[in-house]
PDB file of C-alpha atoms and ligand atoms in Angstrom:
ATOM      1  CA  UNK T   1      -7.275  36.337 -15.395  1.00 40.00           C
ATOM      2  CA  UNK T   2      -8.796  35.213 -12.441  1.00 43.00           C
ATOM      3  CA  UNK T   3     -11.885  37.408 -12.947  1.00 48.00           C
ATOM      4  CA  UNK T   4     -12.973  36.437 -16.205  1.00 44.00           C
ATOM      5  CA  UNK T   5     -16.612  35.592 -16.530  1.00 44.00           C
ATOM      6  CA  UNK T   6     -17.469  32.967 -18.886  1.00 42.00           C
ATOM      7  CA  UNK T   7     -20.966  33.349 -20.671  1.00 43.00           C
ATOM      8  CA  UNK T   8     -22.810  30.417 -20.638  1.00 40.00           C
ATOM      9  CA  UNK T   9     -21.899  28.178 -23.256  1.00 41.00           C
ATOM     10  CA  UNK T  10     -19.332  29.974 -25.011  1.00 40.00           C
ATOM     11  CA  UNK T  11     -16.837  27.161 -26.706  1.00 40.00           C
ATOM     12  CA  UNK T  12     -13.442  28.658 -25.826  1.00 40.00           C
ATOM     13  CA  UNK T  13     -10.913  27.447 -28.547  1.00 37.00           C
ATOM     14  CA  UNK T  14      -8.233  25.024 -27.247  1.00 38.00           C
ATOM     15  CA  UNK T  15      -5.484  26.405 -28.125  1.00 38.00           C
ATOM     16  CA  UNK T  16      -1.981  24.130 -28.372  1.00 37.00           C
ATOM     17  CA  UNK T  17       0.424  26.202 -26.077  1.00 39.00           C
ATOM     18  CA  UNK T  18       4.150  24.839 -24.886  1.00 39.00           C
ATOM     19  CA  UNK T  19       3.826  24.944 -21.444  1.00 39.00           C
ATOM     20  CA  UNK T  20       3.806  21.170 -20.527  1.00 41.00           C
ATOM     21  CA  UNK T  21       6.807  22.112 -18.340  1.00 42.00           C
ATOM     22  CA  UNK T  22       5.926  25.428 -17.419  1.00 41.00           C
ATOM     23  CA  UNK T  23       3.989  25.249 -13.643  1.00 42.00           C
ATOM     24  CA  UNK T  24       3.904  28.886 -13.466  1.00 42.00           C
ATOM     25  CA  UNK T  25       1.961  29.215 -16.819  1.00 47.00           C
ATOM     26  CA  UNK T  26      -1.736  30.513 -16.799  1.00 50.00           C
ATOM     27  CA  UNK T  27      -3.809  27.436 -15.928  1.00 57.00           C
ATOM     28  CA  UNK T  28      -5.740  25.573 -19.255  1.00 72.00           C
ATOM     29  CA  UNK T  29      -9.211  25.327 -18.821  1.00 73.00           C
ATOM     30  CA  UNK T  30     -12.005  23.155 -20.109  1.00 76.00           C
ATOM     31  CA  UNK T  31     -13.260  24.026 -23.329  1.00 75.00           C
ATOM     32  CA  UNK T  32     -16.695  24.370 -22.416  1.00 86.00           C
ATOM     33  CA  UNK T  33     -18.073  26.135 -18.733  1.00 89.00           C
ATOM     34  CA  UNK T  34     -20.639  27.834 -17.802  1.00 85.00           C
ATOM     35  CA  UNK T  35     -21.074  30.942 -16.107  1.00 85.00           C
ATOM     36  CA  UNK T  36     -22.426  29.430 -12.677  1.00 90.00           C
ATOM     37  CA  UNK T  37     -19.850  26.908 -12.618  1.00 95.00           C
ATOM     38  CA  UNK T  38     -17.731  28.340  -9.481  1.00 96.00           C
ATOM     39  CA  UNK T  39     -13.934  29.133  -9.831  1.00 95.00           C
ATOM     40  CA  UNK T  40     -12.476  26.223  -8.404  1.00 97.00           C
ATOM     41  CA  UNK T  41     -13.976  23.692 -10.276  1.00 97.00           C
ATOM     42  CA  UNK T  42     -12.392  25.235 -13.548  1.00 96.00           C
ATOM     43  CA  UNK T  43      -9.004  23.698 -12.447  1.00 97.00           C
ATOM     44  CA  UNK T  44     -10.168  20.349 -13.926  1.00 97.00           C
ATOM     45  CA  UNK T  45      -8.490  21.262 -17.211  1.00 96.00           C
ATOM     46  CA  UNK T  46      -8.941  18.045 -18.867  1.00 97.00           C
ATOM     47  CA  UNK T  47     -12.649  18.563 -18.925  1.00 97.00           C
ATOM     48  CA  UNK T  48     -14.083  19.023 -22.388  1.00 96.00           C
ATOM     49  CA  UNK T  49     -16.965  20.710 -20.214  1.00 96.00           C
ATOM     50  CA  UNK T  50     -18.372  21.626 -16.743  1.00 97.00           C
ATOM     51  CA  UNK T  51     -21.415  23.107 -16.256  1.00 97.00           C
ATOM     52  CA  UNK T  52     -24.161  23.442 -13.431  1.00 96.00           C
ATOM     53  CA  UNK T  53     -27.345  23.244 -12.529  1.00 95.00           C
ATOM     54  CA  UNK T  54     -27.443  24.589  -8.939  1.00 94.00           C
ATOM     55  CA  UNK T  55     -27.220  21.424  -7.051  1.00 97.00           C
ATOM     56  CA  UNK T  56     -24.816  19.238  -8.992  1.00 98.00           C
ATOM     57  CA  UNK T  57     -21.508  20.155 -11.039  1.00 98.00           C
ATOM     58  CA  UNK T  58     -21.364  17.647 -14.213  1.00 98.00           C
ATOM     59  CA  UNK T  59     -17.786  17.355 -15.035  1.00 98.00           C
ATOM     60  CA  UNK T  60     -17.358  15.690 -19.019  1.00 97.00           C
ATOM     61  CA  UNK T  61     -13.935  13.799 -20.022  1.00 97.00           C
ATOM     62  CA  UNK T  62     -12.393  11.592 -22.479  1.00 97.00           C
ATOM     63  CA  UNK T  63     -10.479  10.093 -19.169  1.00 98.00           C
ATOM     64  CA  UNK T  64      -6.875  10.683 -21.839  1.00 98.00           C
ATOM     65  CA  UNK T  65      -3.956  11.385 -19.709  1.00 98.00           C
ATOM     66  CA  UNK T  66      -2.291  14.576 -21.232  1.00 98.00           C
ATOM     67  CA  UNK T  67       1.357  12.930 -20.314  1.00 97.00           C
ATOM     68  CA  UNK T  68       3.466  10.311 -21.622  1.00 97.00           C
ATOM     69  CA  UNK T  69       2.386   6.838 -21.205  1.00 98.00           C
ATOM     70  CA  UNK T  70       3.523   3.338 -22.577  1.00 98.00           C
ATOM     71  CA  UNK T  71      -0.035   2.406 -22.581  1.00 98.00           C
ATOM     72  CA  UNK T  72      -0.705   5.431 -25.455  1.00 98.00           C
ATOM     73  CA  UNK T  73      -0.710   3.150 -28.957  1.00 97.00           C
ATOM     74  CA  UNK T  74       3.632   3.157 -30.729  1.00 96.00           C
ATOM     75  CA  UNK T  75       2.021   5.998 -33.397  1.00 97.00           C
ATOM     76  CA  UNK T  76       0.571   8.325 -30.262  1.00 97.00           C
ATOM     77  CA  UNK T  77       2.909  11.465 -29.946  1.00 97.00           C
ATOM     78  CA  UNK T  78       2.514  10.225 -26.454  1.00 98.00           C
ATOM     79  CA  UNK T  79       3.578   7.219 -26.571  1.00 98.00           C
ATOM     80  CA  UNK T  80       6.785   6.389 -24.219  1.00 97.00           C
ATOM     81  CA  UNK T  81       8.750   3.568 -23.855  1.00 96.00           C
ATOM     82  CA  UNK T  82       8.913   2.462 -20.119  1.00 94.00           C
ATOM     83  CA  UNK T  83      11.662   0.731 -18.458  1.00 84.00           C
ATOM     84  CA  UNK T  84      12.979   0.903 -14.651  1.00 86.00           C
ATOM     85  CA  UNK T  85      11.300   0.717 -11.465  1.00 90.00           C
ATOM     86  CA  UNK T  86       7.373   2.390 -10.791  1.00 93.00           C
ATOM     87  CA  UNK T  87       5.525   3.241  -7.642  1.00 94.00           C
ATOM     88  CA  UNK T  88       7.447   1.887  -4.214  1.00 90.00           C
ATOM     89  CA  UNK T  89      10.604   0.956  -6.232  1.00 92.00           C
ATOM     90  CA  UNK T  90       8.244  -2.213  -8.191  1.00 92.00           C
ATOM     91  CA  UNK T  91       9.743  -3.512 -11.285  1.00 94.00           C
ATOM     92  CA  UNK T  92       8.140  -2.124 -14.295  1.00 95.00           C
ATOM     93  CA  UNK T  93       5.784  -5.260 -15.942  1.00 95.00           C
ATOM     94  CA  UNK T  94       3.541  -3.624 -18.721  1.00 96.00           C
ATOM     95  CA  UNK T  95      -0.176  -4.565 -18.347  1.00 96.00           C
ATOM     96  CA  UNK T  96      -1.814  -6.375 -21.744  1.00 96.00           C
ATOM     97  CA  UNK T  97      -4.368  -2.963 -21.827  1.00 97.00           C
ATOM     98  CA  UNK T  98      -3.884  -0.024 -23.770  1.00 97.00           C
ATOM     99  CA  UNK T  99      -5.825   3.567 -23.484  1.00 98.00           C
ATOM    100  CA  UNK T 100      -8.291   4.232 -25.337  1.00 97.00           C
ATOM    101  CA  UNK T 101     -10.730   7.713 -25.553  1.00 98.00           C
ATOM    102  CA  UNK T 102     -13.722   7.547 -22.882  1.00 98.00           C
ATOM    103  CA  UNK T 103     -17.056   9.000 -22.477  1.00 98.00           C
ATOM    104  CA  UNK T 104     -17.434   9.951 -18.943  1.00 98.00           C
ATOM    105  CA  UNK T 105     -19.823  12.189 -16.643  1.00 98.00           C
ATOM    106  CA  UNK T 106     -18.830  12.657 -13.388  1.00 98.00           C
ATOM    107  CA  UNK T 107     -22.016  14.215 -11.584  1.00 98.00           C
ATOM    108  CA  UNK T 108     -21.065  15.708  -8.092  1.00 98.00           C
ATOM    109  CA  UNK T 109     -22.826  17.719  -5.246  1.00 98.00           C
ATOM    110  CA  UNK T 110     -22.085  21.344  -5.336  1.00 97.00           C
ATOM    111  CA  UNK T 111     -22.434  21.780  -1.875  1.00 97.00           C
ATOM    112  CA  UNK T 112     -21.334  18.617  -0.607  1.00 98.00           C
ATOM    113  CA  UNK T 113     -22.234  17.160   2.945  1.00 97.00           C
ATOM    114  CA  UNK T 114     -21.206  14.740   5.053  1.00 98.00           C
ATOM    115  CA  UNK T 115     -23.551  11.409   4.659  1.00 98.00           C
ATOM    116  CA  UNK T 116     -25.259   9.763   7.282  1.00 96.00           C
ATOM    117  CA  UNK T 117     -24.270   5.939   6.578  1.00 96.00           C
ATOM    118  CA  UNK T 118     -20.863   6.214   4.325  1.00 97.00           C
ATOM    119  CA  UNK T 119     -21.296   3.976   1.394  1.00 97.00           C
ATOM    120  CA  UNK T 120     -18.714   1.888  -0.279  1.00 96.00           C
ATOM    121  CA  UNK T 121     -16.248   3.209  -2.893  1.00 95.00           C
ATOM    122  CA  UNK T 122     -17.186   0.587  -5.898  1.00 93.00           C
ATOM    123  CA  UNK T 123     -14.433  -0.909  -8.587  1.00 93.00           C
ATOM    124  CA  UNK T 124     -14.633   1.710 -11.466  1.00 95.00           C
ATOM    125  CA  UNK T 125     -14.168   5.079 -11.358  1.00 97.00           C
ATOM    126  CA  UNK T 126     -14.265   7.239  -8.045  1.00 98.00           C
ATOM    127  CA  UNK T 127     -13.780  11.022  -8.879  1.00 98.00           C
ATOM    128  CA  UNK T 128     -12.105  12.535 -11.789  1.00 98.00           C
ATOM    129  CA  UNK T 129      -8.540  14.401 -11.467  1.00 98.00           C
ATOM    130  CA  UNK T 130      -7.515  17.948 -12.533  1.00 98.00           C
ATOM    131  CA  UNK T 131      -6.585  16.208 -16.058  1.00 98.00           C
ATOM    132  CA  UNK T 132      -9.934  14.257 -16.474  1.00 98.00           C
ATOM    133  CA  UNK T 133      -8.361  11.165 -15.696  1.00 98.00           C
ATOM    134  CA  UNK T 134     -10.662   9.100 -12.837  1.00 98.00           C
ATOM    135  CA  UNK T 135      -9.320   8.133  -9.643  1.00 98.00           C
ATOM    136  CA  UNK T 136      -9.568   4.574  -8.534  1.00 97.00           C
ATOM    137  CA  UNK T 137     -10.079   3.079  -5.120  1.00 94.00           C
ATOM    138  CA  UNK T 138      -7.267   0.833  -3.100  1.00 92.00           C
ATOM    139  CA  UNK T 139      -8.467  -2.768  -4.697  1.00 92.00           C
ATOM    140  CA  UNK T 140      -7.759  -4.999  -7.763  1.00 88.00           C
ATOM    141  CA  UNK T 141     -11.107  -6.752  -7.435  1.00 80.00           C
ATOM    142  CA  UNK T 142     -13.718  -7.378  -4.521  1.00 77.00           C
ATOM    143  CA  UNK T 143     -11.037  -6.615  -1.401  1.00 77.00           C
ATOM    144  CA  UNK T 144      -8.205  -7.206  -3.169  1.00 87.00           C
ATOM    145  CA  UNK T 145      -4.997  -5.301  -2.633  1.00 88.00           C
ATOM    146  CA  UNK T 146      -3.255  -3.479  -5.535  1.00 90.00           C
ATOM    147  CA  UNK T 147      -0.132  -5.642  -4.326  1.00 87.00           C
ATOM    148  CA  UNK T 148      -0.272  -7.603  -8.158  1.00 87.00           C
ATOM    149  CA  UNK T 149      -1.277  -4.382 -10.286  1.00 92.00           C
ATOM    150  CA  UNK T 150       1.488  -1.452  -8.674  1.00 94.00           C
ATOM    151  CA  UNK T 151       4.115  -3.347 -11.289  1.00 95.00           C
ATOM    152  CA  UNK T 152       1.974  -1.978 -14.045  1.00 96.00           C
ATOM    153  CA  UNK T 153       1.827   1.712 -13.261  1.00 97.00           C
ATOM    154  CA  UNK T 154       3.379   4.108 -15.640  1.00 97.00           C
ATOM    155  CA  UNK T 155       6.166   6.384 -14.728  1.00 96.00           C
ATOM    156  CA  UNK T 156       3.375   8.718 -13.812  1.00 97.00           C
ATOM    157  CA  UNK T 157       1.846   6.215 -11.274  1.00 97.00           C
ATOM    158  CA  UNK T 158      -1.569   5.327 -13.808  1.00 98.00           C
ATOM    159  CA  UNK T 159      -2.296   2.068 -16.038  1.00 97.00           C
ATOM    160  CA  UNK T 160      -5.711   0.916 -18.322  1.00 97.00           C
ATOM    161  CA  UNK T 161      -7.989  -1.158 -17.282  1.00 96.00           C
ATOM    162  CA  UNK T 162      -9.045  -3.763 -19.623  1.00 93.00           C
ATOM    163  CA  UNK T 163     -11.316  -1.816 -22.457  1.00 95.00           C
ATOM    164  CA  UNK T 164      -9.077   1.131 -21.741  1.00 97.00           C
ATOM    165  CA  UNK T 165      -9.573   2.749 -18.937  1.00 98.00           C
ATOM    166  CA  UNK T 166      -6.706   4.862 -17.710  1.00 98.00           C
ATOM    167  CA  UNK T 167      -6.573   5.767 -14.219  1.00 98.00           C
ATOM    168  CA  UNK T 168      -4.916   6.353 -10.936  1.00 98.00           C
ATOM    169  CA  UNK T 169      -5.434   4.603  -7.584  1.00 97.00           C
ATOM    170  CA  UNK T 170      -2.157   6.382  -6.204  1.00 97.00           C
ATOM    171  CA  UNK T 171      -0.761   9.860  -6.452  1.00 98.00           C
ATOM    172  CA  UNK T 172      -0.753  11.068  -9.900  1.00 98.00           C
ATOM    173  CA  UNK T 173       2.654  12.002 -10.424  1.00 97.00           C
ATOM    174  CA  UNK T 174       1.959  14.431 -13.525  1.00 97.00           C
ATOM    175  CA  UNK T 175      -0.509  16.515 -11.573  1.00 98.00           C
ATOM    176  CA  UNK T 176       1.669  16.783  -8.231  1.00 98.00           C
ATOM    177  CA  UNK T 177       5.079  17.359 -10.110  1.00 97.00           C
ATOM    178  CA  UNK T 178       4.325  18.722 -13.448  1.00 97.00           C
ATOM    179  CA  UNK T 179       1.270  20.439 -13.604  1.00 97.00           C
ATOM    180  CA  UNK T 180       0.812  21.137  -9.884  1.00 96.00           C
ATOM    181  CA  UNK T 181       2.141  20.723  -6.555  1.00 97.00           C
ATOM    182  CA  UNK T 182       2.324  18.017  -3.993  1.00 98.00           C
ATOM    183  CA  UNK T 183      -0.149  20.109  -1.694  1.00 98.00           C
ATOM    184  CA  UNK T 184      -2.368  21.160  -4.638  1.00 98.00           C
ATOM    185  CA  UNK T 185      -5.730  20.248  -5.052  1.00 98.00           C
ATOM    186  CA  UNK T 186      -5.788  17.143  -7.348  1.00 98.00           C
ATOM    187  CA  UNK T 187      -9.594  16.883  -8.205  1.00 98.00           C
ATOM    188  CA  UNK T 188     -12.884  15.904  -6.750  1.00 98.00           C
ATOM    189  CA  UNK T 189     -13.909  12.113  -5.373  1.00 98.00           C
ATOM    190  CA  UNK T 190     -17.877  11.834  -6.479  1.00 98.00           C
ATOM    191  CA  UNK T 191     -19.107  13.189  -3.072  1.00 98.00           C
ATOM    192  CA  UNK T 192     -18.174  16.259  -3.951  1.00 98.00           C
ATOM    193  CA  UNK T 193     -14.703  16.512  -1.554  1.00 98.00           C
ATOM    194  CA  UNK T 194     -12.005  17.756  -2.790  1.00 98.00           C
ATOM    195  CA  UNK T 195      -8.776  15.803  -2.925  1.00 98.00           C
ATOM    196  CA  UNK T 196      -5.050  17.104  -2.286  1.00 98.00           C
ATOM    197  CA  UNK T 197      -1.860  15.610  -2.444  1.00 98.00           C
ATOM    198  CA  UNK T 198       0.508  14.210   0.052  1.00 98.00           C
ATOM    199  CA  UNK T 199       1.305  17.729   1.374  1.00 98.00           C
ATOM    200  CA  UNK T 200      -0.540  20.198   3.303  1.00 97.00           C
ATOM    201  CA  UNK T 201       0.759  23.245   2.506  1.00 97.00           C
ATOM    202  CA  UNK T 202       4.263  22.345   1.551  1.00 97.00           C
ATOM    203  CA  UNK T 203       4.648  19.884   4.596  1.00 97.00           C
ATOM    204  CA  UNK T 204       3.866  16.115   4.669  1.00 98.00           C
ATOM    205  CA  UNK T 205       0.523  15.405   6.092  1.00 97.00           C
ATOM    206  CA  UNK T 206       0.392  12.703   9.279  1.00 95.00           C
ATOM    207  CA  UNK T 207      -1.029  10.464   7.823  1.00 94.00           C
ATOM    208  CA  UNK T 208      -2.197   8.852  11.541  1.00 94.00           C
ATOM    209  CA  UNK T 209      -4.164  12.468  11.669  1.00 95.00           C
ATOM    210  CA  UNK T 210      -6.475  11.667   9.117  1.00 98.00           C
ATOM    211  CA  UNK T 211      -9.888  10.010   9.718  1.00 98.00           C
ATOM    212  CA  UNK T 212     -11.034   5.959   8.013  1.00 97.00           C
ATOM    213  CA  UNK T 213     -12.478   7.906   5.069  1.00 98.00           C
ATOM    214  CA  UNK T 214      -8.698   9.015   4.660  1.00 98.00           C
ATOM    215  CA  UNK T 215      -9.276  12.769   5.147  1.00 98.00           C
ATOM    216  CA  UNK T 216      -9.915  15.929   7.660  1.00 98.00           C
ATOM    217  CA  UNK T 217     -11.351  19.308   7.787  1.00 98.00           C
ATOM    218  CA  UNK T 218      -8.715  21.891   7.348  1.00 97.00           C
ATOM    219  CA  UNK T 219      -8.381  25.071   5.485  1.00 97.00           C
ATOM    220  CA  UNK T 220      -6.970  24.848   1.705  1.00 98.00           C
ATOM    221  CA  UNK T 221      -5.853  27.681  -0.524  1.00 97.00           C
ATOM    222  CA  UNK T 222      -9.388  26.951  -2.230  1.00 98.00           C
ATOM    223  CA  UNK T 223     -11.579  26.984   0.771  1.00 98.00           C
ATOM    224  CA  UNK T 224      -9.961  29.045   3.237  1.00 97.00           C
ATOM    225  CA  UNK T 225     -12.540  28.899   5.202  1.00 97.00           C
ATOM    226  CA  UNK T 226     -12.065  25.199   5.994  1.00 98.00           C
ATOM    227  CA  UNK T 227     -13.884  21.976   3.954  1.00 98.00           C
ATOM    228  CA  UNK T 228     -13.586  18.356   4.107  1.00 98.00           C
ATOM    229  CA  UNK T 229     -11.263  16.829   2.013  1.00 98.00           C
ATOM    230  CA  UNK T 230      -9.067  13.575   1.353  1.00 98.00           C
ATOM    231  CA  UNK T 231      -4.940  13.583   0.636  1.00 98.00           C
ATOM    232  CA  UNK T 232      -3.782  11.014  -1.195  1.00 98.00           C
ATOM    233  CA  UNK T 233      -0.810   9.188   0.207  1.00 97.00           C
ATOM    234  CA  UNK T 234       1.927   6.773  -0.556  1.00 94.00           C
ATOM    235  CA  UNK T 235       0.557   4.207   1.658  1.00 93.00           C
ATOM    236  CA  UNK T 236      -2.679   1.830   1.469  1.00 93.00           C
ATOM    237  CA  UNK T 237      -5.416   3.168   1.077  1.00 95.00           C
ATOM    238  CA  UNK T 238      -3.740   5.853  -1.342  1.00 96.00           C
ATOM    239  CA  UNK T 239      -6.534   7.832  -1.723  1.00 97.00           C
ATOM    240  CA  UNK T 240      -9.601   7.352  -0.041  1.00 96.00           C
ATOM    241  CA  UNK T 241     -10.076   4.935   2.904  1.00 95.00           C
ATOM    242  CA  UNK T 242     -13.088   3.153   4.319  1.00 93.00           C
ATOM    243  CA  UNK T 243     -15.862   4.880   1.682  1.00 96.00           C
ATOM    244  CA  UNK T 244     -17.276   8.174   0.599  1.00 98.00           C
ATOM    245  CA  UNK T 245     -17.081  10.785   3.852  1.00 98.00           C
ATOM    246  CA  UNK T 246     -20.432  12.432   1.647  1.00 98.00           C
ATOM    247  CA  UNK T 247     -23.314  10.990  -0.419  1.00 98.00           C
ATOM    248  CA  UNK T 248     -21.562  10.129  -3.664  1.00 98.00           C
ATOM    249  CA  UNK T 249     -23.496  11.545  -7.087  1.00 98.00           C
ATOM    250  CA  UNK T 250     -23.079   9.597 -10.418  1.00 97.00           C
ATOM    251  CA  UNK T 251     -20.388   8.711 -12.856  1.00 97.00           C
ATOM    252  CA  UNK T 252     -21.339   7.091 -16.413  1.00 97.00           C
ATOM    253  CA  UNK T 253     -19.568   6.274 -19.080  1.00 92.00           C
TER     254      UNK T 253
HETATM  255 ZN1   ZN G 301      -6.122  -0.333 -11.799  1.00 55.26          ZN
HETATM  256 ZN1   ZN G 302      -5.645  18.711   4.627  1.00 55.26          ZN
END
């Protein structure tokens, strides 16, 4: 399956399959790709497209979380009732937001690079996940710690914004032990980077061995030849630390 060769601009049919549970099934993919759109980038299955044109990779989502949510409206076959505790053992408190469909373009560098001053991460969305869900940064508001906002996570560690906006500043839970795999590649911050999960390989990273930008250069089953990326871990800052380790490209919505 791996081999298959897209032409460019082929719609491939969605097609509903069972296989929510089902790690081991053939990977979805995005509806739309195009033919120069490299391998990797094809695991970002809740794209409705990805195409290319040689120096940036434009990813397109709704940003809908394809798992259960009590954020999803009562009448969404999604919808799920939420009670217990949520990330780091916090008592569930439900946020006044609820999800609503996006229009987002993530714009990243296809060969990314390390930049020469590291800019910021801003409030809003970061880099989009395998699910087309964005990733957040570590704060509430201008240097502000999540402390206040963890209550409202979901069982699957992600909660709206007001106007709708579902994401994740922490490990999303769905992709690591659903879809994927704590060491899997989760997505793509706007740099370009890739981002895993908490494992490297099947064993916890250090988290004292990664740099202020919250990641290292390593090999990964995707680059085996070694790349920059960021893990996301349990502990502040979650997923990316002290900026973007690369020039960042756009996001709009
Ligand atoms: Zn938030
Ligand atoms: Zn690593």
């Amino acid at each position: 399956m791996k081999h298959i060769i897209f032409p460019a601009f082929i719609t491939i049919a969605l097609f509903a399959c069972s296989k929510k549970n089902n790690k081991t099934s053939t990977p979805e993919i995005p509806s739309t790709v195009t033919a120069t759109v490299p391998e990797v980038y094809k695991k970002i299955y809740g794209a409705t497209s990805i195409t290319s044109d040689g120096t940036y990779i434009t990813i397109k989502s709704k940003g809908l979380p394809d798992h259960t949510s009590p954020y999803y409206a009562t009448t969404n076959s999604l919808y799920e009732n939420f009670s217990g505790t949520t990330f780091a053992g916090a008592t569930f408190s439900k946020n006044p937001n609820s999800i609503s469909e996006k229009t987002y373009t993530f714009k990243i560098p296809l060969d990314p690079k390390v930049a020469v001053s590291h800019q910021a991460t801003p409030l809003g969305p970061i880099g989009v996940s395998l699910n087309g869900v964005p990733f957040f940064n570590q704060y509430a508001g201008p240097n502000q710690p999540l402390t206040n906002e963890i209550v409202s996570f979901d069982k699957y560690w992600g909660h709206p914004a007001p106007g709708g906006m579902y994401h994740y500043h922490v490990e999303p839970l769905f992709l690591t032990t659903v879809k994927a795999s704590k060491s899997a590649l989760l997505g793509y911050l706007l740099d370009g980077f890739p981002v895993y999960g908490p494992e490297e390989f099947g064993v916890a990273v250090d988290e004292s061995k990664l740099d202020i930008y919250h990641g290292h250069t390593n090999p990964t089953t995707e680059y085996p030849n070694g790349i920059y990326h960021y893990h996301i871990t349990n502990k502040d800052p979650y997923i990316n630390g002290n900026g973007y380790y690369g020039t960042p490209g756009t996001i709009s919505q």
